[in-house]
Tab-separated table of C-alpha atoms in Angstrom:
chain	number	residue	atom	x	y	z
A	1	UNK	CA	141.924	74.868	141.178
A	2	UNK	CA	141.473	72.110	144.046
A	3	UNK	CA	144.492	69.583	144.748
A	4	UNK	CA	144.366	66.448	143.145
A	5	UNK	CA	143.376	63.214	145.185
A	6	UNK	CA	146.280	60.859	145.991
A	7	UNK	CA	146.370	57.220	145.743
A	8	UNK	CA	145.439	56.793	149.501
A	9	UNK	CA	142.039	58.618	148.707
A	10	UNK	CA	141.264	56.119	145.944
A	11	UNK	CA	142.298	53.147	148.349
A	12	UNK	CA	139.776	54.634	151.046
A	13	UNK	CA	137.019	55.162	148.473
A	14	UNK	CA	137.538	51.748	147.210
A	15	UNK	CA	137.580	50.445	150.665
A	16	UNK	CA	134.057	52.098	151.359
A	17	UNK	CA	132.625	49.880	148.390
A	18	UNK	CA	134.278	46.785	149.327
A	19	UNK	CA	133.324	46.989	152.970
A	20	UNK	CA	129.574	48.165	152.347
A	21	UNK	CA	128.040	44.806	153.466
A	22	UNK	CA	129.768	45.023	156.714
A	23	UNK	CA	129.292	48.755	157.147
A	24	UNK	CA	125.486	48.358	156.390
A	25	UNK	CA	125.261	45.621	159.139
A	26	UNK	CA	127.368	47.572	161.899
A	27	UNK	CA	125.510	50.759	161.535
A	28	UNK	CA	122.099	49.224	161.333
A	29	UNK	CA	122.888	47.102	164.373
A	30	UNK	CA	123.935	50.319	166.346
A	31	UNK	CA	121.164	52.354	165.014
A	32	UNK	CA	118.519	49.986	166.375
A	33	UNK	CA	120.787	49.284	169.675
A	34	UNK	CA	120.371	52.935	170.604
A	35	UNK	CA	116.635	53.402	169.990
A	36	UNK	CA	116.495	54.516	166.533
A	37	UNK	CA	113.505	54.181	164.247
A	38	UNK	CA	113.821	51.222	162.349
A	39	UNK	CA	112.350	52.637	159.280
A	40	UNK	CA	114.998	55.514	159.420
A	41	UNK	CA	118.282	53.529	159.439
A	42	UNK	CA	118.142	53.591	155.463
A	43	UNK	CA	118.951	57.238	155.712
A	44	UNK	CA	122.216	56.331	156.755
A	45	UNK	CA	122.684	54.698	153.141
A	46	UNK	CA	121.421	57.745	151.084
A	47	UNK	CA	117.823	56.983	150.954
A	48	UNK	CA	115.797	59.845	151.894
A	49	UNK	CA	113.158	59.842	154.292
A	50	UNK	CA	111.202	62.761	153.236
A	51	UNK	CA	110.516	64.247	149.540
A	52	UNK	CA	112.477	66.952	148.325
A	53	UNK	CA	110.788	70.473	148.618
A	54	UNK	CA	110.689	72.878	145.785
A	55	UNK	CA	112.942	75.615	145.266
A	56	UNK	CA	116.476	75.958	147.040
A	57	UNK	CA	117.947	73.514	149.522
A	58	UNK	CA	120.758	73.940	151.901
A	59	UNK	CA	122.621	70.872	153.458
A	60	UNK	CA	123.702	71.834	157.080
A	61	UNK	CA	125.571	69.076	158.802
A	62	UNK	CA	126.497	68.813	162.314
A	63	UNK	CA	127.600	65.568	164.513
A	64	UNK	CA	127.657	65.932	168.180
A	65	UNK	CA	124.708	67.055	170.642
A	66	UNK	CA	126.562	70.085	171.310
A	67	UNK	CA	127.027	70.797	167.684
A	68	UNK	CA	123.718	70.248	166.891
A	69	UNK	CA	122.498	72.594	169.528
A	70	UNK	CA	124.574	75.317	168.243
A	71	UNK	CA	123.450	75.157	164.907
A	72	UNK	CA	119.679	75.359	165.282
A	73	UNK	CA	119.799	79.254	165.360
A	74	UNK	CA	121.718	79.047	162.098
A	75	UNK	CA	119.545	76.528	160.554
A	76	UNK	CA	116.667	78.978	161.522
A	77	UNK	CA	118.580	82.105	159.862
A	78	UNK	CA	119.268	79.758	156.749
A	79	UNK	CA	115.552	78.459	156.432
A	80	UNK	CA	114.785	82.483	155.801
A	81	UNK	CA	116.229	81.805	152.030
A	82	UNK	CA	116.125	78.399	151.261
A	83	UNK	CA	114.857	74.879	152.558
A	84	UNK	CA	117.473	73.515	155.004
A	85	UNK	CA	117.868	69.787	155.673
A	86	UNK	CA	119.744	69.254	158.959
A	87	UNK	CA	121.687	66.076	159.084
A	88	UNK	CA	123.484	64.231	162.169
A	89	UNK	CA	124.813	60.789	162.728
A	90	UNK	CA	123.476	59.826	166.014
A	91	UNK	CA	120.215	58.694	167.301
A	92	UNK	CA	120.839	61.013	170.661
A	93	UNK	CA	121.258	64.210	168.438
A	94	UNK	CA	118.179	63.176	166.373
A	95	UNK	CA	115.892	62.855	169.406
A	96	UNK	CA	117.343	65.931	170.716
A	97	UNK	CA	116.158	68.258	167.900
A	98	UNK	CA	113.185	66.585	167.102
A	99	UNK	CA	111.162	68.988	168.913
A	100	UNK	CA	113.323	71.878	168.241
A	101	UNK	CA	113.842	72.327	164.682
A	102	UNK	CA	112.905	75.640	163.256
A	103	UNK	CA	110.347	76.007	160.488
A	104	UNK	CA	111.685	75.373	157.158
A	105	UNK	CA	114.107	72.520	158.351
A	106	UNK	CA	114.128	68.898	158.075
A	107	UNK	CA	116.083	66.516	159.771
A	108	UNK	CA	117.826	63.425	158.037
A	109	UNK	CA	120.580	61.012	159.195
A	110	UNK	CA	123.732	61.819	157.461
A	111	UNK	CA	124.762	59.476	154.791
A	112	UNK	CA	128.180	57.624	155.631
A	113	UNK	CA	131.213	58.426	153.642
A	114	UNK	CA	130.784	55.962	150.696
A	115	UNK	CA	130.123	56.743	147.023
A	116	UNK	CA	126.738	55.258	146.935
A	117	UNK	CA	125.412	56.534	150.043
A	118	UNK	CA	126.429	60.063	149.440
A	119	UNK	CA	125.344	60.177	145.375
A	120	UNK	CA	121.829	58.735	146.452
A	121	UNK	CA	121.496	61.506	149.066
A	122	UNK	CA	122.797	64.235	146.702
A	123	UNK	CA	120.421	62.796	143.723
A	124	UNK	CA	117.391	63.181	145.914
A	125	UNK	CA	117.928	66.494	147.804
A	126	UNK	CA	120.209	68.361	145.101
A	127	UNK	CA	121.464	70.894	147.523
A	128	UNK	CA	122.493	74.551	146.391
A	129	UNK	CA	124.732	74.829	149.248
A	130	UNK	CA	126.690	72.704	151.969
A	131	UNK	CA	127.336	73.918	155.454
A	132	UNK	CA	129.515	71.679	157.673
A	133	UNK	CA	130.438	72.489	161.092
A	134	UNK	CA	133.501	72.025	163.204
A	135	UNK	CA	136.029	69.597	161.625
A	136	UNK	CA	133.541	67.518	159.514
A	137	UNK	CA	135.701	66.980	156.445
A	138	UNK	CA	134.682	63.756	154.974
A	139	UNK	CA	136.723	62.981	151.729
A	140	UNK	CA	134.147	61.229	149.471
A	141	UNK	CA	131.419	63.662	150.686
A	142	UNK	CA	133.499	66.397	149.653
A	143	UNK	CA	134.322	64.702	146.359
A	144	UNK	CA	131.295	64.148	145.214
A	145	UNK	CA	129.504	67.653	146.384
A	146	UNK	CA	132.653	69.466	144.288
A	147	UNK	CA	131.910	67.121	141.625
A	148	UNK	CA	128.166	68.753	141.387
A	149	UNK	CA	129.482	72.184	141.474
A	150	UNK	CA	127.991	72.656	145.131
A	151	UNK	CA	129.660	75.218	147.099
A	152	UNK	CA	130.627	74.108	150.823
A	153	UNK	CA	131.155	76.384	153.966
A	154	UNK	CA	132.707	75.097	157.081
A	155	UNK	CA	131.557	77.016	160.111
A	156	UNK	CA	132.410	76.986	163.748
A	157	UNK	CA	135.623	75.148	162.330
A	158	UNK	CA	138.024	73.974	164.812
A	159	UNK	CA	141.264	71.948	164.309
A	160	UNK	CA	143.347	70.888	167.488
A	161	UNK	CA	147.347	70.611	167.733
A	162	UNK	CA	146.762	66.912	167.901
A	163	UNK	CA	144.282	66.369	164.971
A	164	UNK	CA	146.364	68.610	162.706
A	165	UNK	CA	149.577	66.637	163.676
A	166	UNK	CA	147.508	63.300	162.762
A	167	UNK	CA	146.541	64.681	159.401
A	168	UNK	CA	150.151	65.742	158.596
A	169	UNK	CA	151.595	62.815	159.522
A	170	UNK	CA	148.996	60.116	157.941
A	171	UNK	CA	147.354	61.526	154.990
A	172	UNK	CA	148.758	65.329	154.300
A	173	UNK	CA	147.644	65.126	150.897
A	174	UNK	CA	144.155	64.161	151.468
A	175	UNK	CA	143.894	67.014	153.922
A	176	UNK	CA	144.849	69.040	151.084
A	177	UNK	CA	142.694	67.963	148.531
A	178	UNK	CA	139.776	68.008	151.210
A	179	UNK	CA	140.292	71.577	152.194
A	180	UNK	CA	140.813	72.880	148.623
A	181	UNK	CA	137.104	72.001	147.940
A	182	UNK	CA	135.720	74.392	150.759
A	183	UNK	CA	135.038	77.585	149.507
A	184	UNK	CA	134.900	79.182	153.256
A	185	UNK	CA	136.382	78.313	156.419
A	186	UNK	CA	135.241	80.199	159.280
A	187	UNK	CA	137.380	79.150	162.022
A	188	UNK	CA	136.654	79.449	165.904
A	189	UNK	CA	139.990	80.985	166.856
A	190	UNK	CA	143.229	82.064	165.526
A	191	UNK	CA	145.021	78.846	166.325
A	192	UNK	CA	142.643	76.457	164.469
A	193	UNK	CA	142.742	78.870	161.579
A	194	UNK	CA	146.543	78.875	161.427
A	195	UNK	CA	146.372	74.754	161.570
A	196	UNK	CA	143.669	74.710	158.656
A	197	UNK	CA	146.285	76.689	156.719
A	198	UNK	CA	148.968	74.628	157.521
A	199	UNK	CA	146.976	71.681	156.204
A	200	UNK	CA	146.563	73.355	153.056
A	201	UNK	CA	143.703	75.666	153.019
A	202	UNK	CA	143.938	78.802	150.903
A	203	UNK	CA	144.829	81.992	153.255
A	204	UNK	CA	141.947	83.496	151.351
A	205	UNK	CA	139.293	81.026	152.360
A	206	UNK	CA	139.987	81.094	155.884
A	207	UNK	CA	138.511	83.598	158.391
A	208	UNK	CA	138.154	83.678	162.216
A	209	UNK	CA	134.600	84.182	163.596
A	210	UNK	CA	134.694	82.951	167.039
A	211	UNK	CA	132.038	79.771	167.952
A	212	UNK	CA	128.407	79.532	167.681
A	213	UNK	CA	127.933	78.029	170.544
A	214	UNK	CA	128.815	80.996	172.639
A	215	UNK	CA	126.291	82.974	170.568
A	216	UNK	CA	123.316	80.356	170.659
A	217	UNK	CA	120.448	81.255	172.802
A	218	UNK	CA	120.043	79.659	176.141
A	219	UNK	CA	118.811	76.204	176.191
A	220	UNK	CA	114.784	75.817	177.976
A	221	UNK	CA	115.078	75.474	181.632
A	222	UNK	CA	112.416	73.886	184.043
A	223	UNK	CA	112.687	76.460	186.561
A	224	UNK	CA	110.892	74.282	189.073
A	225	UNK	CA	114.052	71.940	188.762
A	226	UNK	CA	116.414	74.643	188.817
A	227	UNK	CA	115.229	76.082	191.834
A	228	UNK	CA	114.978	72.860	193.885
A	229	UNK	CA	118.635	71.969	192.497
A	230	UNK	CA	119.621	75.597	193.838
A	231	UNK	CA	118.204	74.738	197.160
A	232	UNK	CA	119.696	71.156	197.492
A	233	UNK	CA	123.030	72.634	196.775
A	234	UNK	CA	122.396	75.444	199.465
A	235	UNK	CA	125.523	77.578	198.126
A	236	UNK	CA	128.074	74.643	198.513
A	237	UNK	CA	130.205	73.971	195.467
A	238	UNK	CA	128.668	71.890	192.574
A	239	UNK	CA	130.341	69.563	190.550
A	240	UNK	CA	128.757	68.924	187.077
A	241	UNK	CA	129.354	65.824	184.789
A	242	UNK	CA	127.972	66.547	181.793
A	243	UNK	CA	127.497	64.823	178.309
A	244	UNK	CA	128.330	61.636	180.123
A	245	UNK	CA	127.897	58.007	178.278
A	246	UNK	CA	126.488	54.849	179.775
A	247	UNK	CA	128.191	53.347	182.781
A	248	UNK	CA	130.095	56.975	183.697
A	249	UNK	CA	127.664	58.349	186.160
A	250	UNK	CA	128.357	55.165	188.305
A	251	UNK	CA	131.990	55.722	188.148
A	252	UNK	CA	131.705	59.428	188.867
A	253	UNK	CA	129.735	58.653	191.920
A	254	UNK	CA	132.033	56.400	193.500
A	255	UNK	CA	134.937	59.216	193.467
């Protein structure tokens, strides 16, 4: 039996409804500023950009670029038994997977964690299973998915000590209620598994399965560019700044 939602959750749920207009404007502005397709911003509010295929559907959700790349192999395996809807939140991650999606996998932008958006998404796609990655435990989404009887798995799951402490200090009952609606948590390591249990996940639902990033296939490489870079380095130590954001490269070059 899942734990009941505390008053704080209901305030959060209501706040999402009240702030819907402001949220829509901000997300739309951010989406367009990042170069996202104008016709796809509606997906963030649950409006589907593709028709639902016949048969079973699995909703697979990832956030960061690293997470998305790590789940592509998993998406391909899942697509052998059902159509997979892979959702991400950023324009960057969407562009990254555009040419790398396995057969049987459709990309959509993830609906924001508000009741109308999540319900629209679920009403259209009607997933038979939801697979989350790392630490994506959005309360409204989990509540609505559970309400429809859709099982949820959290894979490649991680929970830092800081994140666990924040949950315990600010919203321990929300964390317990959210985690009690996840049927399986497959943690990256023993430390993360222990933190999920401390936050309220049932011991029998938490396993340790390692990280998907380590198991993922190597990314495609331009051998010509790699050879040229190796020749330029000529055996000297190399410092790599990866996954940088706008403006950070200039700062790094000044160090």
